[in-house]
Amino acid sequence: MSVITLSIDGQPVAVPAGSSLLQAVRAAGIRLPTLCHLDGLSPVGACRLCLVQVEGVSRLLPACASEASEGLQVQTDTPELREYRRMAVELFFAEGNHECAYCVANGDCELQDVAVTVGMDHSRFPYRWPNRSVDASHPLFSLDHNRCILCTRCVRVCDEIEAAHVWDVAERGAHCRIIAGLDQPWGEVDACTHCGKCVDVCPTGALFHKADGTAEKHPDRERAQHLRRARDQHEWQHR
Ligand code: SF4
Ligand code: SF4
Ligand code: FES
């Protein structure tokens, strides 16, 4: 296994070749806020929370979707990065309907957690209060579009781990939303195996078990990682 060395906030770090910048940052013992990234799923660089500065590169790079390479000088905690991260979280809250006190994920929500991490105590942007729907057609689960931050974790886990590919992203801009099947009610999509993986990886209260009341959702966000590792290491044998 070849190893590369790079500098993270002035600290030398050695990681296996092919590692992402996020893995290098973690190897340096630094915690970067992330939302769209989840170990076990492919990186997409959608939420822009894990942005870092790399010396000699004029734009900011998403650490989760950028490869570490020999000799890079990476900064993770500059005033500019802190401002961008806070602004990104403020926009998440302003563009959806996140009334945390009534949410199933209250107290176990990654969006709340990153708001605390970046020091967001209010949003400087006007709230849009979009008119979004709830899909309660599935016998076990529900989707509340009001809480969805379009991280696409559900899309990727259903495609890459469960191989059912129930979810997709439709439309653009303010109308962008996740859809089940061919834009059908979730409960009418035969491909859904009712496995619940999408519910487990959702970082907010957008996907939840029907039995969950306020603050009762407790997802299993490491499930995708365990399943991916077990599959890659052939821990299951077919007879
Ligand atoms: S319950 Fe399983 S199969 Fe159904 S949409 Fe979610 S991840 Fe896909
Ligand atoms: S439903 Fe949840 S997992 Fe899926 S895109 Fe929205 S926030 Fe992400
Ligand atoms: S976690 Fe890297 S862009 Fe979302």
mmCIF file of N, CA, C and O in Angstrom, residues 67-114:
data_model
loop_
_atom_site.group_PDB
_atom_site.id
_atom_site.type_symbol
_atom_site.label_atom_id
_atom_site.label_comp_id
_atom_site.label_asym_id
_atom_site.label_seq_id
_atom_site.Cartn_x
_atom_site.Cartn_y
_atom_site.Cartn_z
ATOM 1 N N GLU A 67 -9.565 14.275 -3.718
ATOM 2 C CA GLU A 67 -8.559 13.273 -3.351
ATOM 3 C C GLU A 67 -7.332 13.940 -2.734
ATOM 4 O O GLU A 67 -6.882 14.989 -3.205
ATOM 5 N N ALA A 68 -6.824 13.326 -1.702
ATOM 6 C CA ALA A 68 -5.589 13.804 -1.091
ATOM 7 C C ALA A 68 -4.421 13.453 -1.997
ATOM 8 O O ALA A 68 -4.405 12.379 -2.589
ATOM 9 N N SER A 69 -3.463 14.360 -2.115
ATOM 10 C CA SER A 69 -2.279 14.023 -2.905
ATOM 11 C C SER A 69 -1.027 14.550 -2.211
ATOM 12 O O SER A 69 -1.096 15.417 -1.332
ATOM 13 N N GLU A 70 0.079 13.993 -2.626
ATOM 14 C CA GLU A 70 1.369 14.239 -1.984
ATOM 15 C C GLU A 70 1.680 15.732 -1.898
ATOM 16 O O GLU A 70 1.573 16.463 -2.884
ATOM 17 N N GLY A 71 2.039 16.185 -0.709
ATOM 18 C CA GLY A 71 2.548 17.540 -0.522
ATOM 19 C C GLY A 71 1.505 18.635 -0.406
ATOM 20 O O GLY A 71 1.877 19.808 -0.272
ATOM 21 N N LEU A 72 0.212 18.308 -0.464
ATOM 22 C CA LEU A 72 -0.812 19.367 -0.372
ATOM 23 C C LEU A 72 -0.716 20.081 0.977
ATOM 24 O O LEU A 72 -0.438 19.472 2.006
ATOM 25 N N GLN A 73 -0.963 21.393 0.920
ATOM 26 C CA GLN A 73 -1.033 22.201 2.145
ATOM 27 C C GLN A 73 -2.492 22.598 2.306
ATOM 28 O O GLN A 73 -3.001 23.402 1.508
ATOM 29 N N VAL A 74 -3.158 22.031 3.301
ATOM 30 C CA VAL A 74 -4.606 22.187 3.433
ATOM 31 C C VAL A 74 -4.941 22.972 4.702
ATOM 32 O O VAL A 74 -4.370 22.722 5.768
ATOM 33 N N GLN A 75 -5.852 23.931 4.558
ATOM 34 C CA GLN A 75 -6.361 24.670 5.721
ATOM 35 C C GLN A 75 -7.834 24.319 5.908
ATOM 36 O O GLN A 75 -8.604 24.326 4.941
ATOM 37 N N THR A 76 -8.236 24.021 7.139
ATOM 38 C CA THR A 76 -9.638 23.631 7.387
ATOM 39 C C THR A 76 -10.398 24.646 8.220
ATOM 40 O O THR A 76 -11.606 24.527 8.389
ATOM 41 N N ASP A 77 -9.686 25.645 8.782
ATOM 42 C CA ASP A 77 -10.355 26.486 9.783
ATOM 43 C C ASP A 77 -9.937 27.948 9.669
ATOM 44 O O ASP A 77 -9.404 28.519 10.622
ATOM 45 N N THR A 78 -10.187 28.553 8.506
ATOM 46 C CA THR A 78 -9.877 29.967 8.316
ATOM 47 C C THR A 78 -11.155 30.785 8.540
ATOM 48 O O THR A 78 -12.267 30.241 8.490
ATOM 49 N N PRO A 79 -11.038 32.110 8.756
ATOM 50 C CA PRO A 79 -12.254 32.926 8.904
ATOM 51 C C PRO A 79 -13.186 32.813 7.705
ATOM 52 O O PRO A 79 -14.406 32.759 7.857
ATOM 53 N N GLU A 80 -12.623 32.734 6.491
ATOM 54 C CA GLU A 80 -13.455 32.606 5.284
ATOM 55 C C GLU A 80 -14.240 31.289 5.300
ATOM 56 O O GLU A 80 -15.435 31.254 5.008
ATOM 57 N N LEU A 81 -13.564 30.194 5.653
ATOM 58 C CA LEU A 81 -14.248 28.898 5.697
ATOM 59 C C LEU A 81 -15.335 28.876 6.767
ATOM 60 O O LEU A 81 -16.435 28.352 6.558
ATOM 61 N N ARG A 82 -15.027 29.473 7.914
ATOM 62 C CA ARG A 82 -16.032 29.511 8.992
ATOM 63 C C ARG A 82 -17.258 30.287 8.537
ATOM 64 O O ARG A 82 -18.394 29.907 8.814
ATOM 65 N N GLU A 83 -17.041 31.391 7.814
ATOM 66 C CA GLU A 83 -18.159 32.204 7.345
ATOM 67 C C GLU A 83 -18.991 31.435 6.307
ATOM 68 O O GLU A 83 -20.228 31.434 6.353
ATOM 69 N N TYR A 84 -18.327 30.755 5.373
ATOM 70 C CA TYR A 84 -19.051 29.984 4.359
ATOM 71 C C TYR A 84 -19.884 28.878 5.003
ATOM 72 O O TYR A 84 -21.020 28.622 4.615
ATOM 73 N N ARG A 85 -19.288 28.184 5.984
ATOM 74 C CA ARG A 85 -20.006 27.081 6.623
ATOM 75 C C ARG A 85 -21.238 27.588 7.346
ATOM 76 O O ARG A 85 -22.323 27.023 7.238
ATOM 77 N N ARG A 86 -21.062 28.675 8.060
ATOM 78 C CA ARG A 86 -22.215 29.212 8.788
ATOM 79 C C ARG A 86 -23.305 29.647 7.811
ATOM 80 O O ARG A 86 -24.487 29.388 8.018
ATOM 81 N N MET A 87 -22.883 30.268 6.712
ATOM 82 C CA MET A 87 -23.857 30.728 5.726
ATOM 83 C C MET A 87 -24.600 29.541 5.106
ATOM 84 O O MET A 87 -25.818 29.579 4.901
ATOM 85 N N ALA A 88 -23.879 28.467 4.834
ATOM 86 C CA ALA A 88 -24.521 27.278 4.248
ATOM 87 C C ALA A 88 -25.589 26.731 5.191
ATOM 88 O O ALA A 88 -26.698 26.371 4.765
ATOM 89 N N VAL A 89 -25.289 26.686 6.486
ATOM 90 C CA VAL A 89 -26.264 26.150 7.445
ATOM 91 C C VAL A 89 -27.462 27.093 7.567
ATOM 92 O O VAL A 89 -28.622 26.653 7.627
ATOM 93 N N GLU A 90 -27.197 28.400 7.571
ATOM 94 C CA GLU A 90 -28.308 29.362 7.625
ATOM 95 C C GLU A 90 -29.233 29.176 6.429
ATOM 96 O O GLU A 90 -30.466 29.247 6.556
ATOM 97 N N LEU A 91 -28.644 28.936 5.261
ATOM 98 C CA LEU A 91 -29.476 28.753 4.058
ATOM 99 C C LEU A 91 -30.301 27.471 4.144
ATOM 100 O O LEU A 91 -31.453 27.435 3.702
ATOM 101 N N PHE A 92 -29.734 26.418 4.722
ATOM 102 C CA PHE A 92 -30.524 25.184 4.898
ATOM 103 C C PHE A 92 -31.777 25.472 5.716
ATOM 104 O O PHE A 92 -32.878 25.022 5.386
ATOM 105 N N PHE A 93 -31.597 26.223 6.793
ATOM 106 C CA PHE A 93 -32.749 26.505 7.656
ATOM 107 C C PHE A 93 -33.730 27.451 6.966
ATOM 108 O O PHE A 93 -34.941 27.329 7.112
ATOM 109 N N ALA A 94 -33.209 28.418 6.198
ATOM 110 C CA ALA A 94 -34.081 29.425 5.592
ATOM 111 C C ALA A 94 -34.894 28.871 4.425
ATOM 112 O O ALA A 94 -36.011 29.312 4.166
ATOM 113 N N GLU A 95 -34.344 27.856 3.731
ATOM 114 C CA GLU A 95 -35.045 27.415 2.512
ATOM 115 C C GLU A 95 -36.045 26.288 2.759
ATOM 116 O O GLU A 95 -36.847 25.981 1.883
ATOM 117 N N GLY A 96 -36.022 25.667 3.931
ATOM 118 C CA GLY A 96 -37.002 24.624 4.233
ATOM 119 C C GLY A 96 -37.927 25.075 5.349
ATOM 120 O O GLY A 96 -38.020 26.263 5.653
ATOM 121 N N ASN A 97 -38.639 24.106 5.930
ATOM 122 C CA ASN A 97 -39.513 24.420 7.073
ATOM 123 C C ASN A 97 -39.052 23.560 8.253
ATOM 124 O O ASN A 97 -39.534 22.452 8.440
ATOM 125 N N HIS A 98 -38.094 24.082 8.993
ATOM 126 C CA HIS A 98 -37.490 23.296 10.076
ATOM 127 C C HIS A 98 -37.986 23.789 11.428
ATOM 128 O O HIS A 98 -37.333 24.575 12.099
ATOM 129 N N GLU A 99 -39.179 23.348 11.776
ATOM 130 C CA GLU A 99 -39.702 23.695 13.096
ATOM 131 C C GLU A 99 -39.317 22.572 14.058
ATOM 132 O O GLU A 99 -40.056 21.607 14.261
ATOM 133 N N CYS A 100 -38.131 22.739 14.628
ATOM 134 C CA CYS A 100 -37.509 21.632 15.362
ATOM 135 C C CYS A 100 -38.379 21.122 16.517
ATOM 136 O O CYS A 100 -38.381 19.925 16.817
ATOM 137 N N ALA A 101 -39.098 21.995 17.179
ATOM 138 C CA ALA A 101 -39.865 21.579 18.354
ATOM 139 C C ALA A 101 -40.913 20.525 18.006
ATOM 140 O O ALA A 101 -41.337 19.762 18.874
ATOM 141 N N TYR A 102 -41.313 20.447 16.737
ATOM 142 C CA TYR A 102 -42.344 19.484 16.324
ATOM 143 C C TYR A 102 -41.785 18.378 15.453
ATOM 144 O O TYR A 102 -42.541 17.670 14.796
ATOM 145 N N CYS A 103 -40.472 18.239 15.442
ATOM 146 C CA CYS A 103 -39.849 17.297 14.505
ATOM 147 C C CYS A 103 -39.520 15.978 15.191
ATOM 148 O O CYS A 103 -39.072 15.956 16.339
ATOM 149 N N VAL A 104 -39.697 14.873 14.456
ATOM 150 C CA VAL A 104 -39.370 13.542 14.995
ATOM 151 C C VAL A 104 -37.887 13.416 15.337
ATOM 152 O O VAL A 104 -37.514 12.614 16.190
ATOM 153 N N ALA A 105 -37.026 14.202 14.642
ATOM 154 C CA ALA A 105 -35.582 14.076 14.846
ATOM 155 C C ALA A 105 -35.035 15.077 15.859
ATOM 156 O O ALA A 105 -33.823 15.132 16.066
ATOM 157 N N ASN A 106 -35.898 15.853 16.486
ATOM 158 C CA ASN A 106 -35.424 16.860 17.443
ATOM 159 C C ASN A 106 -34.532 16.203 18.502
ATOM 160 O O ASN A 106 -34.932 15.237 19.146
ATOM 161 N N GLY A 107 -33.316 16.712 18.632
ATOM 162 C CA GLY A 107 -32.379 16.139 19.601
ATOM 163 C C GLY A 107 -31.506 15.051 19.010
ATOM 164 O O GLY A 107 -30.523 14.638 19.631
ATOM 165 N N ASP A 108 -31.859 14.530 17.824
ATOM 166 C CA ASP A 108 -31.032 13.508 17.168
ATOM 167 C C ASP A 108 -30.957 13.853 15.684
ATOM 168 O O ASP A 108 -31.223 13.012 14.831
ATOM 169 N N CYS A 109 -30.609 15.110 15.415
ATOM 170 C CA CYS A 109 -30.664 15.656 14.059
ATOM 171 C C CYS A 109 -29.295 16.208 13.693
ATOM 172 O O CYS A 109 -28.727 17.021 14.429
ATOM 173 N N GLU A 110 -28.773 15.793 12.556
ATOM 174 C CA GLU A 110 -27.447 16.275 12.158
ATOM 175 C C GLU A 110 -27.477 17.733 11.735
ATOM 176 O O GLU A 110 -26.474 18.435 11.848
ATOM 177 N N LEU A 111 -28.619 18.206 11.245
ATOM 178 C CA LEU A 111 -28.716 19.623 10.882
ATOM 179 C C LEU A 111 -28.620 20.490 12.143
ATOM 180 O O LEU A 111 -27.918 21.505 12.156
ATOM 181 N N GLN A 112 -29.310 20.072 13.179
ATOM 182 C CA GLN A 112 -29.175 20.786 14.463
ATOM 183 C C GLN A 112 -27.723 20.754 14.934
ATOM 184 O O GLN A 112 -27.175 21.768 15.387
ATOM 185 N N ASP A 113 -27.106 19.587 14.817
ATOM 186 C CA ASP A 113 -25.731 19.437 15.314
ATOM 187 C C ASP A 113 -24.772 20.374 14.583
ATOM 188 O O ASP A 113 -23.922 21.015 15.216
ATOM 189 N N VAL A 114 -24.903 20.463 13.243
ATOM 190 C CA VAL A 114 -23.965 21.340 12.529
ATOM 191 C C VAL A 114 -24.267 22.806 12.826
ATOM 192 O O VAL A 114 -23.355 23.634 12.833
#
